[in-house]
Amino acid sequence: MIDITPLLVKAAWVTVDISARALFFGFFIAAALVVMRTARLPPPRWLARAYISVVRGTPYFVQLLLVFYGGPAIGLRLDPFTCGVVVGAFNIGAYMSEAMRGAIESVESGQNEASRSLGFGRLATLRYIILPQAAGLMIRSIGVLAIILVKNSSLVSIISVVELTYQAQRLIGSTYKPLEVFTLSALMYIVIIYAVMGMVEFLYRRATRYTFL
Amino acid sequence: MTQTTDTPMVELKGVKKRFGDLEVLKGIDLRVDRGKIISIIGPSGSGKSTLLRSINNLEVIDEGQILLDGVQVNRPDLKGMAFERHINHIRQNMGMVFQHFNLFPHMSTLDNVTLAPRKLKGMETKSARELGMELLERVGLADKAQAYPSSLSGGQKQRVAIARALAMRPKVMLFDEATSALDPELVEEVNQVMKGLAEEHMTMLIVTHEMGFARDVSDWAMFMDGGVVVEANTPDHLFSHPDQERTQHFLRKHLGTQT
């Protein structure tokens, strides 16, 4: 009998690692998509919209397989972990850009007018007035996406990244105790996801402090 | 850029504005000398708010000319960033007060007032703070400096909004129905602040539904309807013996519903 807990904890850390990196890079991809979608010239807008449509219209699982197995044919060779981060980032980035855009658009138009009438330009208005307010509005939706990202990371087991789900499957091969192993791995997902929710609430309260005074 | 004292502070020449097929301003001429106060009254949809918003280019006019202290505000010849720079500079000289206040909810009252002088004029924190406190004092809200807008009443919010606009030391103040969204008992405190500005000879354009206030405070009153200035005169004349039938009708209806 081997002790499965340390092995699962180690694998859970890989799940956290791969999700955190994907979220980090996804954030910048999302920001770039938002900028493209508000561009004055149409081509960047079309490109961003086409990209978002493709990501939303295909399963994450397929995207993963496509990049990992199809990538080498066009010279894109990624190790499994990097592939998980890249596909995760590009996937979540598309959804996150929609959350960001929605938050920015839901800041009242009067805020923009007040700022512009003081003499602030477009960028300064975005920086001092719109984004600080949009941040509060987008944090919770980004939190939901982060949770989806963590859950989706179980799919990278198919490209043999030794994360929580893959490790669980391997341990079943040696212990023949699927109920115990999967229950334990499920509990670990719950712990990770509750930690994410806690952080999201913390950030949300920080970003919206002013409304409670 | 400051001109001689004869140069009007604000001047409009043949200003036209369309929203799609609807012409909301049908050629407006207006001259506001420095230190004067003009009230603009008229029914909803008469174009009076559009006129005011055109002056600082929140609405882009289709034809005509707008000048602030002799400098042209609308510049069809400037495109893109060049126009941005031009209009941002012009707007620093005009204070605008909105019907729905539009205070920045994520900043304290003091920060609302000092943001523009700090970021646009590069004023240091200490002097910006002194300026902010002085202006909040003037609108009677020095004790609310650290409060956030969500904790203020409508009247207090509007007084902060006035202080915020004054912080850039504007040459002219534009009031777009500044008291229309307020509960009746809060209107007076805002009117008092505006009267204070009038006594200091601030040039003001006031779009309002408050006939009594317009009559008290203005040097000149304009009645607009259907995108044209129907009648303009001294407030005493306009409110007591309007020449035009449409003005009479509007005032009868409006003063009638007030009592």
GROMACS .gro file of C-alpha atoms in nm:
model
  472
    1MET     CA    1   0.000   0.000   0.000
    2ILE     CA    2   0.146   0.331  -0.105
    3ASP     CA    3   0.042   0.663   0.048
    4ILE     CA    4  -0.144   0.841  -0.230
    5THR     CA    5  -0.192   1.178  -0.059
    6PRO     CA    6   0.155   1.330  -0.115
    7LEU     CA    7   0.149   1.226  -0.479
    8LEU     CA    8  -0.192   1.384  -0.530
    9VAL     CA    9  -0.090   1.703  -0.348
   10LYS     CA   10   0.211   1.732  -0.574
   11ALA     CA   11  -0.010   1.683  -0.879
   12ALA     CA   12  -0.263   1.934  -0.744
   13TRP     CA   13   0.019   2.185  -0.739
   14VAL     CA   14   0.072   2.125  -1.111
   15THR     CA   15  -0.300   2.195  -1.163
   16VAL     CA   16  -0.264   2.525  -0.975
   17ASP     CA   17   0.055   2.612  -1.159
   18ILE     CA   18  -0.080   2.549  -1.508
   19SER     CA   19  -0.406   2.736  -1.432
   20ALA     CA   20  -0.233   3.034  -1.272
   21ARG     CA   21   0.001   3.076  -1.568
   22ALA     CA   22  -0.283   3.042  -1.816
   23LEU     CA   23  -0.483   3.303  -1.622
   24PHE     CA   24  -0.186   3.540  -1.610
   25PHE     CA   25  -0.115   3.525  -1.983
   26GLY     CA   26  -0.487   3.507  -2.062
   27PHE     CA   27  -0.531   3.843  -1.891
   28PHE     CA   28  -0.294   4.012  -2.134
   29ILE     CA   29  -0.445   3.835  -2.432
   30ALA     CA   30  -0.785   3.958  -2.317
   31ALA     CA   31  -0.659   4.314  -2.277
   32ALA     CA   32  -0.509   4.302  -2.627
   33LEU     CA   33  -0.840   4.174  -2.768
   34VAL     CA   34  -1.030   4.458  -2.597
   35VAL     CA   35  -0.793   4.712  -2.751
   36MET     CA   36  -0.834   4.548  -3.093
   37ARG     CA   37  -1.211   4.552  -3.062
   38THR     CA   38  -1.215   4.925  -2.992
   39ALA     CA   39  -0.969   5.008  -3.271
   40ARG     CA   40  -1.065   5.278  -3.517
   41LEU     CA   41  -0.971   5.074  -3.822
   42PRO     CA   42  -1.189   4.772  -3.898
   43PRO     CA   43  -0.925   4.497  -3.961
   44PRO     CA   44  -0.816   4.456  -3.596
   45ARG     CA   45  -1.183   4.452  -3.494
   46TRP     CA   46  -1.263   4.177  -3.746
   47LEU     CA   47  -0.963   3.974  -3.642
   48ALA     CA   48  -1.052   3.992  -3.273
   49ARG     CA   49  -1.413   3.902  -3.340
   50ALA     CA   50  -1.321   3.609  -3.563
   51TYR     CA   51  -1.080   3.482  -3.301
   52ILE     CA   52  -1.336   3.505  -3.023
   53SER     CA   53  -1.594   3.326  -3.238
   54VAL     CA   54  -1.359   3.038  -3.311
   55VAL     CA   55  -1.265   2.993  -2.945
   56ARG     CA   56  -1.624   3.010  -2.830
   57GLY     CA   57  -1.746   2.783  -3.107
   58THR     CA   58  -1.511   2.492  -3.037
   59PRO     CA   59  -1.461   2.270  -2.731
   60TYR     CA   60  -1.154   2.331  -2.520
   61PHE     CA   61  -1.069   1.964  -2.551
   62VAL     CA   62  -1.055   1.992  -2.930
   63GLN     CA   63  -0.844   2.307  -2.912
   64LEU     CA   64  -0.597   2.122  -2.693
   65LEU     CA   65  -0.573   1.823  -2.925
   66LEU     CA   66  -0.549   2.044  -3.229
   67VAL     CA   67  -0.254   2.245  -3.098
   68PHE     CA   68  -0.072   1.952  -2.938
   69TYR     CA   69  -0.109   1.696  -3.217
   70GLY     CA   70  -0.173   1.926  -3.512
   71GLY     CA   71   0.082   2.192  -3.417
   72PRO     CA   72   0.397   2.000  -3.516
   73ALA     CA   73   0.270   1.978  -3.873
   74ILE     CA   74   0.315   2.358  -3.898
   75GLY     CA   75   0.631   2.363  -3.688
   76LEU     CA   76   0.464   2.435  -3.356
   77ARG     CA   77   0.618   2.186  -3.112
   78LEU     CA   78   0.526   2.244  -2.750
   79ASP     CA   79   0.595   2.028  -2.449
   80PRO     CA   80   0.271   1.914  -2.279
   81PHE     CA   81   0.288   2.160  -1.989
   82THR     CA   82   0.358   2.461  -2.212
   83CYS     CA   83   0.086   2.349  -2.450
   84GLY     CA   84  -0.159   2.337  -2.158
   85VAL     CA   85  -0.064   2.691  -2.052
   86VAL     CA   86  -0.078   2.833  -2.405
   87VAL     CA   87  -0.410   2.679  -2.504
   88GLY     CA   88  -0.557   2.762  -2.164
   89ALA     CA   89  -0.443   3.125  -2.194
   90PHE     CA   90  -0.573   3.172  -2.547
   91ASN     CA   91  -0.900   3.002  -2.454
   92ILE     CA   92  -0.968   3.197  -2.136
   93GLY     CA   93  -0.840   3.519  -2.294
   94ALA     CA   94  -1.125   3.517  -2.544
   95TYR     CA   95  -1.388   3.481  -2.274
   96MET     CA   96  -1.213   3.727  -2.046
   97SER     CA   97  -1.203   3.993  -2.317
   98GLU     CA   98  -1.582   3.975  -2.335
   99ALA     CA   99  -1.608   4.014  -1.957
  100MET     CA  100  -1.374   4.314  -1.967
  101ARG     CA  101  -1.553   4.477  -2.257
  102GLY     CA  102  -1.887   4.430  -2.085
  103ALA     CA  103  -1.756   4.587  -1.765
  104ILE     CA  104  -1.605   4.884  -1.947
  105GLU     CA  105  -1.924   4.943  -2.142
  106SER     CA  106  -2.139   4.930  -1.832
  107VAL     CA  107  -1.964   5.225  -1.669
  108GLU     CA  108  -2.216   5.509  -1.710
  109SER     CA  109  -2.162   5.733  -2.011
  110GLY     CA  110  -2.190   6.035  -1.783
  111GLN     CA  111  -1.857   5.938  -1.627
  112ASN     CA  112  -1.687   5.967  -1.962
  113GLU     CA  113  -1.856   6.301  -2.034
  114ALA     CA  114  -1.764   6.445  -1.696
  115SER     CA  115  -1.402   6.345  -1.742
  116ARG     CA  116  -1.381   6.471  -2.099
  117SER     CA  117  -1.547   6.800  -2.004
  118LEU     CA  118  -1.270   6.861  -1.749
  119GLY     CA  119  -1.018   6.831  -2.032
  120PHE     CA  120  -0.901   6.471  -1.990
  121GLY     CA  121  -0.823   6.285  -2.312
  122ARG     CA  122  -0.947   5.941  -2.408
  123LEU     CA  123  -0.659   5.748  -2.250
  124ALA     CA  124  -0.648   5.951  -1.930
  125THR     CA  125  -1.024   5.904  -1.894
  126LEU     CA  126  -0.982   5.530  -1.935
  127ARG     CA  127  -0.701   5.522  -1.682
  128TYR     CA  128  -0.836   5.745  -1.406
  129ILE     CA  129  -1.211   5.712  -1.444
  130ILE     CA  130  -1.333   5.414  -1.647
  131LEU     CA  131  -1.092   5.131  -1.563
  132PRO     CA  132  -1.096   5.176  -1.184
  133GLN     CA  133  -1.475   5.146  -1.195
  134ALA     CA  134  -1.480   4.866  -1.452
  135ALA     CA  135  -1.233   4.666  -1.240
  136GLY     CA  136  -1.495   4.615  -0.972
  137LEU     CA  137  -1.749   4.508  -1.232
  138MET     CA  138  -1.521   4.258  -1.405
  139ILE     CA  139  -1.353   4.086  -1.110
  140ARG     CA  140  -1.639   3.849  -1.035
  141SER     CA  141  -1.687   3.742  -1.396
  142ILE     CA  142  -1.314   3.685  -1.429
  143GLY     CA  143  -1.335   3.478  -1.109
  144VAL     CA  144  -1.597   3.253  -1.266
  145LEU     CA  145  -1.369   3.211  -1.568
  146ALA     CA  146  -1.075   3.128  -1.341
  147ILE     CA  147  -1.280   2.849  -1.186
  148ILE     CA  148  -1.367   2.711  -1.529
  149LEU     CA  149  -0.998   2.727  -1.614
  150VAL     CA  150  -0.905   2.517  -1.311
  151LYS     CA  151  -1.169   2.259  -1.397
  152ASN     CA  152  -1.072   2.254  -1.765
  153SER     CA  153  -0.712   2.190  -1.667
  154SER     CA  154  -0.814   1.830  -1.592
  155LEU     CA  155  -0.838   1.788  -1.969
  156VAL     CA  156  -0.465   1.839  -2.019
  157SER     CA  157  -0.425   1.489  -1.876
  158ILE     CA  158  -0.499   1.373  -2.231
  159ILE     CA  159  -0.170   1.521  -2.350
  160SER     CA  160   0.003   1.354  -2.054
  161VAL     CA  161   0.062   1.648  -1.821
  162VAL     CA  162   0.089   1.492  -1.478
  163GLU     CA  163  -0.168   1.708  -1.303
  164LEU     CA  164  -0.431   1.607  -1.052
  165THR     CA  165  -0.659   1.403  -1.277
  166TYR     CA  166  -0.379   1.228  -1.464
  167GLN     CA  167  -0.208   1.137  -1.138
  168ALA     CA  168  -0.535   1.004  -0.999
  169GLN     CA  169  -0.578   0.778  -1.300
  170ARG     CA  170  -0.224   0.649  -1.263
  171LEU     CA  171  -0.274   0.575  -0.894
  172ILE     CA  172  -0.587   0.375  -0.968
  173GLY     CA  173  -0.373   0.150  -1.185
  174SER     CA  174  -0.157   0.064  -0.887
  175THR     CA  175  -0.408   0.078  -0.599
  176TYR     CA  176  -0.735  -0.043  -0.760
  177LYS     CA  177  -0.926   0.201  -0.539
  178PRO     CA  178  -1.108   0.437  -0.779
  179LEU     CA  179  -1.362   0.556  -0.522
  180GLU     CA  180  -1.103   0.666  -0.269
  181VAL     CA  181  -0.861   0.816  -0.519
  182PHE     CA  182  -1.119   1.011  -0.718
  183THR     CA  183  -1.292   1.130  -0.401
  184LEU     CA  184  -0.964   1.260  -0.269
  185SER     CA  185  -0.879   1.432  -0.599
  186ALA     CA  186  -1.230   1.584  -0.614
  187LEU     CA  187  -1.180   1.723  -0.264
  188MET     CA  188  -0.857   1.881  -0.376
  189TYR     CA  189  -1.033   2.052  -0.666
  190ILE     CA  190  -1.286   2.187  -0.418
  191VAL     CA  191  -1.008   2.328  -0.200
  192ILE     CA  192  -0.842   2.497  -0.499
  193ILE     CA  193  -1.168   2.641  -0.626
  194TYR     CA  194  -1.271   2.774  -0.285
  195ALA     CA  195  -0.932   2.938  -0.255
  196VAL     CA  196  -0.992   3.108  -0.592
  197MET     CA  197  -1.339   3.222  -0.481
  198GLY     CA  198  -1.193   3.362  -0.160
  199MET     CA  199  -0.936   3.561  -0.353
  200VAL     CA  200  -1.197   3.690  -0.594
  201GLU     CA  201  -1.415   3.813  -0.307
  202PHE     CA  202  -1.115   3.980  -0.146
  203LEU     CA  203  -1.023   4.158  -0.469
  204TYR     CA  204  -1.384   4.250  -0.533
  205ARG     CA  205  -1.419   4.412  -0.194
  206ARG     CA  206  -1.096   4.601  -0.242
  207ALA     CA  207  -1.196   4.728  -0.585
  208THR     CA  208  -1.543   4.838  -0.473
  209ARG     CA  209  -1.461   4.968  -0.127
  210TYR     CA  210  -1.598   5.309  -0.209
  211THR     CA  211  -1.955   5.193  -0.263
  212PHE     CA  212  -1.985   5.077   0.096
  213LEU     CA  213  -1.877   5.396   0.270
  214MET     CA  214  -0.494   8.368  -2.622
  215THR     CA  215  -0.688   8.615  -2.408
  216GLN     CA  216  -0.837   8.889  -2.618
  217THR     CA  217  -0.940   9.243  -2.544
  218THR     CA  218  -1.233   9.303  -2.315
  219ASP     CA  219  -1.454   9.362  -2.618
  220THR     CA  220  -1.411   9.003  -2.734
  221PRO     CA  221  -1.717   8.806  -2.627
  222MET     CA  222  -1.638   8.522  -2.386
  223VAL     CA  223  -1.858   8.286  -2.583
  224GLU     CA  224  -1.984   8.341  -2.933
  225LEU     CA  225  -2.196   8.119  -3.158
  226LYS     CA  226  -2.243   8.195  -3.526
  227GLY     CA  227  -2.501   8.008  -3.730
  228VAL     CA  228  -2.469   7.686  -3.531
  229LYS     CA  229  -2.653   7.391  -3.681
  230LYS     CA  230  -2.678   7.037  -3.550
  231ARG     CA  231  -2.860   6.735  -3.685
  232PHE     CA  232  -2.931   6.397  -3.529
  233GLY     CA  233  -2.992   6.189  -3.840
  234ASP     CA  234  -3.280   6.355  -4.022
  235LEU     CA  235  -3.380   6.567  -3.726
  236GLU     CA  236  -3.235   6.916  -3.719
  237VAL     CA  237  -3.211   7.005  -3.350
  238LEU     CA  238  -3.027   7.336  -3.387
  239LYS     CA  239  -3.133   7.541  -3.686
  240GLY     CA  240  -2.877   7.816  -3.698
  241ILE     CA  241  -2.814   7.966  -3.354
  242ASP     CA  242  -2.636   8.297  -3.300
  243LEU     CA  243  -2.539   8.396  -2.950
  244ARG     CA  244  -2.298   8.636  -2.785
  245VAL     CA  245  -2.205   8.615  -2.419
  246ASP     CA  246  -1.989   8.897  -2.288
  247ARG     CA  247  -1.748   8.830  -2.004
  248GLY     CA  248  -1.903   8.827  -1.660
  249LYS     CA  249  -2.255   8.795  -1.800
  250ILE     CA  250  -2.509   8.532  -1.715
  251ILE     CA  251  -2.739   8.392  -1.981
  252SER     CA  252  -3.033   8.167  -1.903
  253ILE     CA  253  -3.176   7.938  -2.166
  254ILE     CA  254  -3.531   7.813  -2.115
  255GLY     CA  255  -3.763   7.612  -2.332
  256PRO     CA  256  -3.959   7.288  -2.352
  257SER     CA  257  -3.796   6.942  -2.364
  258GLY     CA  258  -3.656   6.874  -2.706
  259SER     CA  259  -3.617   7.242  -2.787
  260GLY     CA  260  -3.243   7.194  -2.835
  261LYS     CA  261  -3.131   7.391  -2.531
  262SER     CA  262  -2.922   7.111  -2.379
  263THR     CA  263  -2.776   7.024  -2.718
  264LEU     CA  264  -2.678   7.389  -2.760
  265LEU     CA  265  -2.500   7.393  -2.425
  266ARG     CA  266  -2.325   7.060  -2.491
  267SER     CA  267  -2.214   7.185  -2.833
  268ILE     CA  268  -2.022   7.469  -2.671
  269ASN     CA  269  -1.765   7.227  -2.525
  270ASN     CA  270  -1.797   6.984  -2.814
  271LEU     CA  271  -1.974   6.705  -2.624
  272GLU     CA  272  -2.203   6.737  -2.925
  273VAL     CA  273  -2.023   6.795  -3.252
  274ILE     CA  274  -2.195   7.063  -3.459
  275ASP     CA  275  -2.252   7.025  -3.832
  276GLU     CA  276  -2.230   7.388  -3.935
  277GLY     CA  277  -2.135   7.724  -3.790
  278GLN     CA  278  -1.874   7.847  -3.550
  279ILE     CA  279  -1.826   7.843  -3.176
  280LEU     CA  280  -1.567   8.069  -3.014
  281LEU     CA  281  -1.440   8.081  -2.659
  282ASP     CA  282  -1.268   8.407  -2.577
  283GLY     CA  283  -1.194   8.456  -2.946
  284VAL     CA  284  -1.056   8.105  -3.001
  285GLN     CA  285  -1.250   7.872  -3.226
  286VAL     CA  286  -1.377   7.564  -3.042
  287ASN     CA  287  -1.504   7.355  -3.333
  288ARG     CA  288  -1.227   7.294  -3.581
  289PRO     CA  289  -1.342   7.087  -3.879
  290ASP     CA  290  -0.991   7.131  -4.024
  291LEU     CA  291  -0.826   6.937  -3.740
  292LYS     CA  292  -0.843   6.558  -3.742
  293GLY     CA  293  -0.762   6.279  -3.498
  294MET     CA  294  -0.503   6.350  -3.231
  295ALA     CA  295  -0.457   6.711  -3.340
  296PHE     CA  296  -0.822   6.782  -3.265
  297GLU     CA  297  -0.801   6.582  -2.940
  298ARG     CA  298  -0.519   6.802  -2.814
  299HIS     CA  299  -0.700   7.116  -2.922
  300ILE     CA  300  -1.033   7.028  -2.762
  301ASN     CA  301  -0.878   6.897  -2.440
  302HIS     CA  302  -0.704   7.231  -2.401
  303ILE     CA  303  -1.023   7.427  -2.475
  304ARG     CA  304  -1.226   7.219  -2.230
  305GLN     CA  305  -0.987   7.302  -1.948
  306ASN     CA  306  -1.119   7.656  -1.976
  307MET     CA  307  -1.485   7.558  -1.949
  308GLY     CA  308  -1.656   7.409  -1.647
  309MET     CA  309  -1.957   7.192  -1.706
  310VAL     CA  310  -2.218   7.088  -1.452
  311PHE     CA  311  -2.453   6.803  -1.542
  312GLN     CA  312  -2.808   6.721  -1.444
  313HIS     CA  313  -2.701   6.387  -1.296
  314PHE     CA  314  -2.385   6.523  -1.128
  315ASN     CA  315  -2.157   6.252  -1.271
  316LEU     CA  316  -1.922   6.260  -0.974
  317PHE     CA  317  -1.651   5.996  -0.982
  318PRO     CA  318  -1.783   5.735  -0.736
  319HIS     CA  319  -1.446   5.570  -0.676
  320MET     CA  320  -1.287   5.883  -0.534
  321SER     CA  321  -1.337   6.092  -0.224
  322THR     CA  322  -1.500   6.431  -0.261
  323LEU     CA  323  -1.162   6.601  -0.231
  324ASP     CA  324  -1.009   6.377  -0.499
  325ASN     CA  325  -1.302   6.450  -0.729
  326VAL     CA  326  -1.218   6.818  -0.702
  327THR     CA  327  -0.839   6.789  -0.722
  328LEU     CA  328  -0.797   6.519  -0.989
  329ALA     CA  329  -0.805   6.755  -1.287
  330PRO     CA  330  -0.566   7.022  -1.150
  331ARG     CA  331  -0.326   6.751  -1.034
  332LYS     CA  332  -0.321   6.548  -1.355
  333LEU     CA  333  -0.384   6.816  -1.615
  334LYS     CA  334  -0.199   7.112  -1.465
  335GLY     CA  335   0.060   6.909  -1.277
  336MET     CA  336  -0.032   7.079  -0.950
  337GLU     CA  337   0.147   6.935  -0.647
  338THR     CA  338  -0.051   6.734  -0.396
  339LYS     CA  339  -0.018   6.997  -0.125
  340SER     CA  340  -0.136   7.294  -0.329
  341ALA     CA  341  -0.406   7.083  -0.495
  342ARG     CA  342  -0.528   6.991  -0.150
  343GLU     CA  343  -0.538   7.356  -0.044
  344LEU     CA  344  -0.725   7.449  -0.359
  345GLY     CA  345  -0.966   7.158  -0.314
  346MET     CA  346  -1.038   7.250   0.048
  347GLU     CA  347  -1.087   7.615  -0.046
  348LEU     CA  348  -1.341   7.519  -0.314
  349LEU     CA  349  -1.522   7.271  -0.089
  350GLU     CA  350  -1.534   7.543   0.176
  351ARG     CA  351  -1.689   7.775  -0.078
  352VAL     CA  352  -1.970   7.527  -0.159
  353GLY     CA  353  -2.012   7.457   0.214
  354LEU     CA  354  -1.880   7.101   0.212
  355ALA     CA  355  -1.534   7.120   0.367
  356ASP     CA  356  -1.647   6.869   0.631
  357LYS     CA  357  -1.723   6.616   0.356
  358ALA     CA  358  -1.375   6.624   0.201
  359GLN     CA  359  -1.303   6.260   0.282
  360ALA     CA  360  -1.657   6.134   0.214
  361TYR     CA  361  -1.739   5.937  -0.099
  362PRO     CA  362  -2.013   6.054  -0.338
  363SER     CA  363  -2.242   5.762  -0.248
  364SER     CA  364  -2.282   5.903   0.103
  365LEU     CA  365  -2.388   6.252  -0.014
  366SER     CA  366  -2.734   6.392  -0.084
  367GLY     CA  367  -2.820   6.509  -0.435
  368GLY     CA  368  -2.771   6.872  -0.343
  369GLN     CA  369  -2.434   6.798  -0.186
  370LYS     CA  370  -2.327   6.599  -0.492
  371GLN     CA  371  -2.414   6.886  -0.721
  372ARG     CA  372  -2.223   7.132  -0.504
  373VAL     CA  373  -1.917   6.904  -0.522
  374ALA     CA  374  -1.962   6.885  -0.900
  375ILE     CA  375  -1.956   7.266  -0.915
  376ALA     CA  376  -1.640   7.273  -0.702
  377ARG     CA  377  -1.485   7.013  -0.933
  378ALA     CA  378  -1.559   7.227  -1.239
  379LEU     CA  379  -1.423   7.541  -1.067
  380ALA     CA  380  -1.096   7.367  -0.980
  381MET     CA  381  -0.968   7.422  -1.334
  382ARG     CA  382  -1.030   7.797  -1.298
  383PRO     CA  383  -1.259   7.804  -1.602
  384LYS     CA  384  -1.341   8.117  -1.799
  385VAL     CA  385  -1.702   8.012  -1.832
  386MET     CA  386  -1.937   7.776  -1.650
  387LEU     CA  387  -2.202   7.572  -1.832
  388PHE     CA  388  -2.495   7.445  -1.627
  389ASP     CA  389  -2.708   7.176  -1.791
  390GLU     CA  390  -3.027   7.157  -1.584
  391ALA     CA  391  -2.819   7.148  -1.270
  392THR     CA  392  -3.117   7.131  -1.035
  393SER     CA  393  -3.363   6.925  -1.242
  394ALA     CA  394  -3.274   6.593  -1.079
  395LEU     CA  395  -3.290   6.729  -0.725
  396ASP     CA  396  -3.564   6.697  -0.466
  397PRO     CA  397  -3.735   7.036  -0.434
  398GLU     CA  398  -3.595   7.102  -0.086
  399LEU     CA  399  -3.239   7.058  -0.216
  400VAL     CA  400  -3.266   7.300  -0.508
  401GLU     CA  401  -3.204   7.611  -0.299
  402GLU     CA  402  -2.860   7.509  -0.170
  403VAL     CA  403  -2.737   7.463  -0.527
  404ASN     CA  404  -2.900   7.788  -0.640
  405GLN     CA  405  -2.719   7.967  -0.356
  406VAL     CA  406  -2.383   7.843  -0.480
  407MET     CA  407  -2.467   7.956  -0.833
  408LYS     CA  408  -2.574   8.297  -0.704
  409GLY     CA  409  -2.240   8.320  -0.526
  410LEU     CA  410  -2.064   8.265  -0.858
  411ALA     CA  411  -2.283   8.528  -1.021
  412GLU     CA  412  -2.177   8.782  -0.758
  413GLU     CA  413  -1.815   8.708  -0.844
  414HIS     CA  414  -1.894   8.782  -1.210
  415MET     CA  415  -1.833   8.435  -1.343
  416THR     CA  416  -1.952   8.408  -1.703
  417MET     CA  417  -2.231   8.150  -1.701
  418LEU     CA  418  -2.469   7.980  -1.940
  419ILE     CA  419  -2.756   7.821  -1.755
  420VAL     CA  420  -3.004   7.580  -1.908
  421THR     CA  421  -3.282   7.557  -1.654
  422HIS     CA  422  -3.645   7.487  -1.570
  423GLU     CA  423  -3.628   7.716  -1.266
  424MET     CA  424  -3.799   8.027  -1.403
  425GLY     CA  425  -3.776   8.221  -1.077
  426PHE     CA  426  -3.405   8.154  -1.045
  427ALA     CA  427  -3.340   8.239  -1.411
  428ARG     CA  428  -3.520   8.568  -1.367
  429ASP     CA  429  -3.330   8.659  -1.049
  430VAL     CA  430  -2.982   8.576  -1.157
  431SER     CA  431  -2.949   8.635  -1.532
  432ASP     CA  432  -2.848   8.937  -1.735
  433TRP     CA  433  -3.013   8.796  -2.044
  434ALA     CA  434  -3.271   8.525  -2.102
  435MET     CA  435  -3.339   8.316  -2.410
  436PHE     CA  436  -3.643   8.113  -2.497
  437MET     CA  437  -3.576   7.825  -2.736
  438ASP     CA  438  -3.822   7.603  -2.916
  439GLY     CA  439  -3.785   7.368  -3.211
  440GLY     CA  440  -3.414   7.434  -3.252
  441VAL     CA  441  -3.438   7.813  -3.284
  442VAL     CA  442  -3.413   8.106  -3.043
  443VAL     CA  443  -3.772   8.227  -3.040
  444GLU     CA  444  -3.707   8.526  -2.821
  445ALA     CA  445  -3.420   8.675  -2.624
  446ASN     CA  446  -3.439   8.972  -2.393
  447THR     CA  447  -3.372   9.100  -2.044
  448PRO     CA  448  -3.521   8.858  -1.793
  449ASP     CA  449  -3.774   9.114  -1.671
  450HIS     CA  450  -3.903   9.169  -2.020
  451LEU     CA  451  -3.897   8.804  -2.126
  452PHE     CA  452  -4.071   8.673  -1.818
  453SER     CA  453  -4.321   8.959  -1.767
  454HIS     CA  454  -4.408   9.073  -2.120
  455PRO     CA  455  -4.289   8.817  -2.370
  456ASP     CA  456  -4.332   8.942  -2.727
  457GLN     CA  457  -4.385   8.608  -2.891
  458GLU     CA  458  -4.696   8.398  -2.863
  459ARG     CA  459  -4.495   8.074  -2.820
  460THR     CA  460  -4.305   8.225  -2.528
  461GLN     CA  461  -4.628   8.341  -2.365
  462HIS     CA  462  -4.779   7.998  -2.409
  463PHE     CA  463  -4.474   7.822  -2.263
  464LEU     CA  464  -4.450   8.054  -1.965
  465ARG     CA  465  -4.822   8.033  -1.891
  466LYS     CA  466  -4.804   7.657  -1.895
  467HIS     CA  467  -4.484   7.637  -1.699
  468LEU     CA  468  -4.562   7.895  -1.433
  469GLY     CA  469  -4.914   7.756  -1.412
  470THR     CA  470  -4.795   7.407  -1.326
  471GLN     CA  471  -4.552   7.539  -1.069
  472THR     CA  472  -4.815   7.693  -0.845
   0.00000   0.00000   0.00000
